[in-house]
Coordinates of C-alpha atoms in Angstrom, one line a residue:
X1 CA -7.6 7.4 -23.6
X2 CA -7.1 9.9 -20.8
X3 CA -4.9 9.2 -17.8
X4 CA -7.8 8.8 -15.5
X5 CA -9.2 5.8 -17.4
X6 CA -6.0 3.9 -17.9
X7 CA -5.5 0.4 -16.3
X8 CA -2.5 -2.0 -16.4
X9 CA -2.4 -4.5 -19.2
X10 CA 0.6 -6.4 -18.0
X11 CA 1.4 -7.9 -14.6
X12 CA 4.6 -7.4 -12.6
X13 CA 6.7 -10.4 -12.0
X14 CA 5.5 -10.7 -8.4
X15 CA 1.9 -11.2 -9.5
X16 CA 2.6 -13.7 -12.3
X17 CA 1.1 -17.1 -11.8
X18 CA 1.0 -20.4 -13.7
X19 CA -2.2 -21.9 -12.4
X20 CA -1.4 -22.7 -8.7
X21 CA 2.3 -21.9 -9.0
X22 CA 4.2 -18.7 -9.0
X23 CA 5.5 -18.1 -12.6
X24 CA 8.9 -19.5 -13.5
X25 CA 10.2 -16.0 -13.9
X26 CA 9.6 -15.3 -10.2
X27 CA 11.3 -18.5 -9.2
X28 CA 14.3 -17.6 -11.4
X29 CA 14.5 -14.2 -9.7
X30 CA 14.5 -15.8 -6.3
X31 CA 17.3 -18.3 -7.3
X32 CA 19.5 -15.8 -9.1
X33 CA 19.1 -12.1 -8.3
X34 CA 17.4 -12.6 -4.9
X35 CA 16.2 -8.9 -5.0
X36 CA 14.7 -7.6 -8.2
X37 CA 13.0 -4.5 -9.7
X38 CA 9.5 -4.3 -11.2
X39 CA 7.0 -1.8 -12.3
X40 CA 3.9 -2.1 -10.1
X41 CA 0.3 -2.0 -11.5
X42 CA 0.2 1.5 -10.1
X43 CA 2.9 2.5 -12.6
X44 CA 5.6 3.0 -9.9
X45 CA 8.9 1.1 -9.7
X46 CA 9.4 -1.1 -6.7
X47 CA 12.0 -3.4 -5.3
X48 CA 11.0 -7.1 -5.0
X49 CA 12.1 -9.4 -2.2
X50 CA 11.7 -13.1 -3.0
X51 CA 13.5 -15.4 -0.5
X52 CA 11.8 -16.7 2.6
X53 CA 14.4 -15.5 5.2
X54 CA 14.7 -12.0 3.6
X55 CA 10.9 -11.6 3.4
X56 CA 10.4 -12.8 7.0
X57 CA 13.1 -10.5 8.3
X58 CA 11.7 -7.5 6.5
X59 CA 8.2 -8.2 7.6
X60 CA 9.4 -8.2 11.2
X61 CA 11.3 -4.9 10.7
X62 CA 8.7 -2.2 10.8
X63 CA 11.4 0.4 11.8
X64 CA 13.2 0.1 8.4
X65 CA 10.3 -1.1 6.3
X66 CA 7.4 1.2 7.0
X67 CA 3.7 0.7 6.3
X68 CA 2.8 4.3 7.1
X69 CA 4.1 6.3 4.1
X70 CA 1.3 6.9 1.6
X71 CA 2.2 6.0 -2.0
X72 CA 2.4 9.2 -3.9
X73 CA 2.2 10.1 -7.6
X74 CA 0.0 7.2 -8.8
X75 CA -0.9 7.8 -12.4
X76 CA -4.6 8.4 -12.7
X77 CA -5.2 8.8 -9.0
X78 CA -7.2 12.0 -8.2
X79 CA -5.3 14.6 -6.2
X80 CA -6.2 14.7 -2.6
X81 CA -5.3 17.1 0.2
X82 CA -3.6 15.9 3.4
X83 CA -6.8 15.9 5.4
X84 CA -8.6 13.6 2.9
X85 CA -5.6 11.2 2.8
X86 CA -5.6 11.1 6.6
X87 CA -9.3 10.4 6.8
X88 CA -9.2 7.6 4.2
X89 CA -6.3 5.9 6.0
X90 CA -7.7 6.4 9.5
X91 CA -8.3 3.2 11.4
X92 CA -6.6 0.8 9.0
X93 CA -3.9 -1.1 11.0
X94 CA -2.2 -2.1 7.7
X95 CA -1.3 1.5 7.0
X96 CA 0.3 2.6 10.2
X97 CA 3.4 1.6 12.2
X98 CA 3.9 1.2 16.0
X99 CA 3.0 2.9 18.3
X100 CA -0.2 3.8 16.3
X101 CA -0.5 0.3 15.0
X102 CA -0.2 -1.0 18.6
X103 CA -3.0 1.3 19.7
X104 CA -5.4 0.2 17.0
X105 CA -4.6 -3.5 17.4
X106 CA -5.2 -3.4 21.1
X107 CA -8.9 -2.6 20.5
X108 CA -9.3 -5.5 18.0
X109 CA -7.2 -8.4 19.4
X110 CA -9.7 -9.5 22.0
X111 CA -12.3 -10.2 19.3
X112 CA -9.9 -12.6 17.4
X113 CA -8.7 -14.8 20.2
X114 CA -9.1 -18.6 20.1
X115 CA -11.7 -18.3 22.9
X116 CA -13.8 -15.9 20.8
X117 CA -13.4 -18.1 17.7
X118 CA -14.7 -21.1 19.7
X119 CA -17.8 -19.2 20.6
X120 CA -18.3 -18.4 16.9
X121 CA -17.6 -21.9 15.7
X122 CA -21.2 -23.3 16.0
X123 CA -22.5 -20.5 13.9
X124 CA -19.8 -21.2 11.3
X125 CA -21.0 -24.8 11.1
X126 CA -24.6 -23.6 10.6
X127 CA -23.6 -21.2 7.8
X128 CA -21.6 -23.9 6.0
X129 CA -24.4 -26.5 6.3
X130 CA -26.9 -23.9 5.1
X131 CA -24.8 -23.3 2.0
X132 CA -24.3 -27.0 1.4
X133 CA -28.0 -27.6 1.8
X134 CA -28.8 -24.9 -0.8
X135 CA -26.3 -26.5 -3.3
X136 CA -27.8 -29.9 -2.7
X137 CA -31.3 -28.6 -3.3
X138 CA -30.3 -26.9 -6.5
X139 CA -28.4 -29.9 -7.8
X140 CA -25.4 -30.0 -10.0
X141 CA -23.7 -28.3 -11.7
X142 CA -23.1 -25.4 -9.4
X143 CA -20.6 -22.6 -9.4
X144 CA -18.6 -23.4 -6.2
X145 CA -17.4 -19.8 -5.9
X146 CA -20.9 -18.1 -6.1
X147 CA -22.7 -20.8 -4.1
X148 CA -20.2 -21.7 -1.4
X149 CA -16.7 -20.2 -1.4
X150 CA -17.8 -16.6 -1.4
X151 CA -21.0 -16.6 0.7
X152 CA -19.6 -18.6 3.6
X153 CA -16.9 -16.1 4.7
X154 CA -19.1 -13.2 3.7
X155 CA -21.9 -14.4 6.0
X156 CA -19.4 -15.1 8.8
X157 CA -17.9 -11.6 8.7
X158 CA -21.5 -10.2 8.6
X159 CA -22.2 -12.2 11.8
X160 CA -18.9 -11.1 13.5
X161 CA -19.1 -7.4 12.6
X162 CA -22.9 -6.8 12.7
X163 CA -23.3 -6.2 9.0
X164 CA -26.8 -6.9 7.6
X165 CA -26.5 -10.1 5.5
X166 CA -28.9 -8.7 2.9
X167 CA -26.1 -6.2 2.1
X168 CA -23.8 -9.0 1.0
X169 CA -24.2 -8.7 -2.8
X170 CA -23.4 -5.0 -2.7
X171 CA -20.2 -5.2 -0.7
X172 CA -19.0 -8.4 -2.5
X173 CA -19.4 -6.6 -5.9
X174 CA -17.6 -3.5 -4.7
X175 CA -14.7 -5.4 -3.1
X176 CA -14.3 -7.7 -6.1
X177 CA -13.8 -4.6 -8.4
X178 CA -11.9 -2.6 -5.9
X179 CA -9.2 -5.3 -5.7
X180 CA -9.1 -5.9 -9.5
X181 CA -6.0 -4.1 -10.8
X182 CA -7.3 -4.2 -14.4
X183 CA -10.0 -1.7 -13.4
X184 CA -8.9 1.9 -14.0
X185 CA -7.6 3.6 -10.9
X186 CA -10.3 6.4 -10.9
X187 CA -13.0 3.7 -10.9
X188 CA -11.4 1.9 -8.0
X189 CA -11.1 5.2 -6.1
X190 CA -14.8 5.7 -6.6
X191 CA -15.5 2.2 -5.3
X192 CA -13.3 2.9 -2.3
X193 CA -15.4 6.0 -1.6
X194 CA -18.6 4.0 -1.9
X195 CA -17.3 1.4 0.5
X196 CA -16.5 4.1 3.1
X197 CA -19.8 5.7 2.6
X198 CA -21.6 2.4 3.2
X199 CA -19.6 1.7 6.3
X200 CA -20.1 5.3 7.5
X201 CA -23.9 4.5 7.6
X202 CA -23.4 1.3 9.6
X203 CA -21.1 3.1 12.1
X204 CA -23.6 5.9 12.5
X205 CA -26.3 3.3 13.2
X206 CA -24.2 1.6 15.9
X207 CA -23.3 5.0 17.4
X208 CA -27.0 5.6 17.9
X209 CA -27.8 2.1 19.2
X210 CA -24.8 -0.2 19.7
X211 CA -25.5 -3.9 19.0
X212 CA -23.9 -7.0 20.3
X213 CA -21.6 -7.7 17.4
X214 CA -18.0 -6.2 17.0
X215 CA -19.1 -2.9 15.6
X216 CA -21.4 -2.3 18.6
X217 CA -18.7 -3.5 21.0
X218 CA -16.1 -1.0 19.5
X219 CA -18.6 1.9 19.9
X220 CA -19.8 0.9 23.3
X221 CA -16.4 0.1 24.9
X222 CA -14.0 2.3 22.9
X223 CA -16.1 5.0 21.5
X224 CA -14.2 7.6 23.5
X225 CA -10.8 6.3 22.2
X226 CA -11.6 5.8 18.5
X227 CA -12.8 8.6 16.2
X228 CA -15.6 8.1 13.8
X229 CA -13.2 8.0 10.9
X230 CA -11.2 5.3 12.7
X231 CA -14.3 3.2 13.4
X232 CA -15.2 3.4 9.7
X233 CA -11.7 2.5 8.6
X234 CA -11.5 -0.5 11.0
X235 CA -14.8 -1.8 10.0
X236 CA -14.1 -1.3 6.3
X237 CA -10.8 -3.2 6.3
X238 CA -12.2 -6.0 8.4
X239 CA -15.2 -6.4 6.0
X240 CA -13.0 -6.5 2.9
X241 CA -10.2 -8.7 4.3
X242 CA -12.7 -10.9 6.2
X243 CA -14.4 -12.3 3.2
X244 CA -12.0 -11.8 0.2
X245 CA -9.1 -13.8 1.5
X246 CA -10.9 -16.8 2.9
X247 CA -13.3 -17.1 0.0
X248 CA -10.4 -17.3 -2.5
X249 CA -8.7 -19.9 -0.3
X250 CA -11.9 -22.0 -0.2
X251 CA -12.3 -21.8 -4.0
X252 CA -8.7 -22.2 -5.1
X253 CA -8.0 -24.7 -2.4
X254 CA -10.9 -27.0 -3.4
X255 CA -9.7 -26.9 -7.0
X256 CA -6.2 -27.8 -5.9
X257 CA -7.5 -30.8 -3.9
X258 CA -9.7 -31.9 -6.8
X259 CA -6.6 -32.0 -9.0
X260 CA -4.7 -33.9 -6.3
X261 CA -7.2 -36.6 -5.3
X262 CA -4.8 -38.5 -3.0
X263 CA -4.4 -35.3 -1.0
X264 CA -8.2 -34.7 -1.0
X265 CA -8.8 -38.1 0.4
X266 CA -6.4 -37.6 3.3
X267 CA -8.2 -34.3 4.3
X268 CA -11.7 -35.7 3.8
X269 CA -11.2 -39.0 5.7
X270 CA -9.1 -38.1 8.6
X271 CA -10.2 -35.4 11.0
X272 CA -6.7 -35.0 12.4
X273 CA -5.4 -34.2 8.9
X274 CA -7.5 -31.1 8.5
X275 CA -5.3 -28.7 10.5
X276 CA -2.1 -29.6 8.7
X277 CA -3.8 -29.6 5.4
X278 CA -5.1 -26.1 5.8
X279 CA -1.5 -24.9 6.7
X280 CA -0.1 -26.6 3.6
X281 CA -2.8 -25.1 1.3
X282 CA -2.1 -21.7 2.8
X283 CA 1.6 -22.1 2.0
X284 CA 1.3 -23.7 -1.4
X285 CA -1.3 -21.3 -2.8
X286 CA -0.2 -18.0 -1.1
X287 CA -3.2 -16.2 -2.5
X288 CA -2.0 -12.7 -1.3
X289 CA 0.8 -11.7 -3.8
X290 CA 2.6 -9.2 -1.5
X291 CA 0.5 -7.5 1.1
X292 CA 1.0 -3.8 1.7
X293 CA 3.8 -2.0 -0.1
X294 CA 6.5 -0.9 2.4
X295 CA 8.7 2.1 2.3
X296 CA 12.3 2.0 3.4
X297 CA 13.1 4.5 6.1
X298 CA 16.9 4.1 5.8
X299 CA 19.3 2.5 3.3
X300 CA 19.1 -1.3 3.7
X301 CA 21.3 -4.0 2.2
X302 CA 20.0 -7.4 1.3
X303 CA 22.2 -10.1 -0.3
X304 CA 24.6 -7.4 -1.6
X305 CA 21.9 -5.2 -3.1
X306 CA 21.5 -1.8 -1.5
X307 CA 18.1 -0.3 -1.4
X308 CA 18.1 3.5 -0.7
X309 CA 15.9 5.2 1.9
X310 CA 12.5 6.3 0.6
X311 CA 12.1 3.4 -1.8
X312 CA 9.0 1.1 -2.2
X313 CA 9.5 -2.6 -1.5
X314 CA 7.2 -5.5 -2.0
X315 CA 7.5 -9.0 -0.6
X316 CA 6.7 -11.8 -3.1
X317 CA 4.9 -14.2 -0.8
X318 CA 4.4 -17.0 -3.3
X319 CA 8.1 -17.1 -4.1
X320 CA 9.0 -17.0 -0.4
X321 CA 6.7 -19.8 0.5
X322 CA 8.1 -21.9 -2.3
X323 CA 11.7 -21.2 -1.3
X324 CA 13.7 -24.5 -1.3
X325 CA 15.8 -22.9 1.4
X326 CA 12.8 -22.9 3.8
X327 CA 10.9 -26.1 2.8
X328 CA 11.9 -29.4 1.4
X329 CA 10.4 -30.1 -2.1
X330 CA 8.4 -26.8 -1.9
X331 CA 6.6 -27.1 -5.2
X332 CA 4.8 -30.4 -4.1
X333 CA 1.4 -30.2 -2.4
X334 CA 1.7 -32.4 0.7
X335 CA -1.2 -31.9 3.1
X336 CA 0.6 -34.0 5.8
X337 CA 3.5 -31.4 5.9
X338 CA 1.6 -29.2 8.3
X339 CA 4.4 -26.6 8.7
X340 CA 3.3 -23.3 10.2
X341 CA 6.4 -21.3 9.4
X342 CA 4.8 -20.1 6.1
X343 CA 4.2 -16.4 5.4
X344 CA 0.7 -16.6 4.0
X345 CA -0.5 -14.5 6.9
X346 CA 2.5 -12.3 7.0
X347 CA 4.8 -12.0 10.0
X348 CA 5.7 -9.6 12.7
X349 CA 3.4 -6.9 14.2
X350 CA 1.3 -6.9 11.0
X351 CA 0.7 -10.7 11.1
X352 CA -2.9 -11.1 10.0
X353 CA -5.3 -10.3 12.8
X354 CA -8.0 -12.5 11.3
X355 CA -5.8 -15.6 10.9
X356 CA -7.6 -17.6 13.7
X357 CA -10.9 -16.9 12.0
X358 CA -9.7 -17.8 8.5
X359 CA -8.2 -21.0 9.8
X360 CA -11.4 -22.0 11.6
X361 CA -13.5 -21.3 8.6
X362 CA -11.3 -23.5 6.4
X363 CA -11.1 -26.3 9.0
X364 CA -14.9 -26.4 9.0
X365 CA -15.7 -25.7 5.4
X366 CA -13.2 -28.0 3.5
X367 CA -14.2 -31.3 5.2
X368 CA -17.9 -30.5 5.3
X369 CA -17.9 -29.8 1.5
X370 CA -15.9 -33.0 0.7
X371 CA -18.0 -35.2 3.0
X372 CA -21.3 -33.9 1.8
X373 CA -20.3 -34.4 -1.8
X374 CA -17.9 -37.4 -1.9
X375 CA -18.1 -37.5 -5.7
X376 CA -17.3 -33.8 -6.1
X377 CA -15.6 -33.0 -9.4
X378 CA -14.8 -29.9 -11.4
X379 CA -16.5 -29.4 -14.7
X380 CA -13.6 -29.3 -17.2
X381 CA -12.7 -26.0 -18.6
X382 CA -14.7 -23.9 -16.1
X383 CA -11.9 -22.9 -13.7
X384 CA -11.4 -19.1 -14.3
X385 CA -8.4 -17.7 -12.5
X386 CA -8.4 -14.0 -11.5
X387 CA -4.9 -13.0 -12.4
X388 CA -5.2 -9.2 -12.0
X389 CA -6.6 -9.2 -8.5
X390 CA -4.7 -8.2 -5.4
X391 CA -5.9 -11.5 -3.9
X392 CA -5.4 -14.4 -6.3
X393 CA -8.1 -16.9 -6.8
X394 CA -11.0 -18.0 -9.1
X395 CA -13.9 -16.0 -10.5
X396 CA -15.8 -19.2 -11.3
X397 CA -15.5 -23.0 -10.8
X398 CA -18.3 -25.2 -12.0
X399 CA -18.6 -28.5 -10.0
X400 CA -20.7 -31.6 -10.2
X401 CA -21.2 -34.5 -7.8

């Protein structure tokens, strides 16, 4: 098999899961070594931070842990010149540090305020109800992922960005494979190029005739400040992150609640319990394994371990969010806990821009699903976990009611 068709067959310790839980090996690393070493799915050695306080401090320290350095020498990745690399990274706030990050974020932050989310909330309720109506008409059993968890956030991000909803199947398919680390790297690079080409067409349309959604707003109000490549990059990352993360939280979170019926009942029956329940599910599930790989800009010391400058570092979010040093009885799902100090959305300047939208979608979708189908139950043996994906979750979950 040639280098360009290889794909990882084993997961690094920071991606290992045991159902809803981080694998025991990851917990052992947190409790003993604190900082570990692992071979990433890209075939490159990385340092692994596992404790809550260490991860939180590093996430807040963009001066010493940089997002901006591109990962070099990935086995199987086609060689690209500097201009191509810059074009592919343009506009992605996750791949730059301040002050460039500050500049990009300034254009986007107004669209993700609590006030903006409140204006969007009635439409989110409509989308959720439409998907529940469709499930009810079709009758059980139904694949909760395909029929509810994936289309709800996909349709919401289409509404927010101005992406045609009829394009949903195409971008969902591309993104699902793009984030699957078991797919050979050359195939994922091809999918990345396809995603940019698709978004390039949408940006060109908005540049000709700006609409009222976010893409049109960016062109209309900031077209002189953002290059076309930046507009493409911004829209692309918002489309990908805007549906992948929330969809996996809805699917995996529902399964977690079905397997903890006492917790499910609290969320379903008490409107005041929904907000804290969402925060607990975010913490307990931690569907993003690490976020973006950072590069040390200087030598750093963590717990007696020295990490040289120029090294790659990942933050094991599931281990950090289950750290006994940060939360009492962290392995227990308790929807009344309601703590917001978790790291599921990251921390510091790169804290997830879309967190208000994700929270709103979950606060609407979970209780609506559970109240519409009070007898909701999983079909045994159908929950298929997606272990090799950058965002953890389920590929399928058959439910009945």
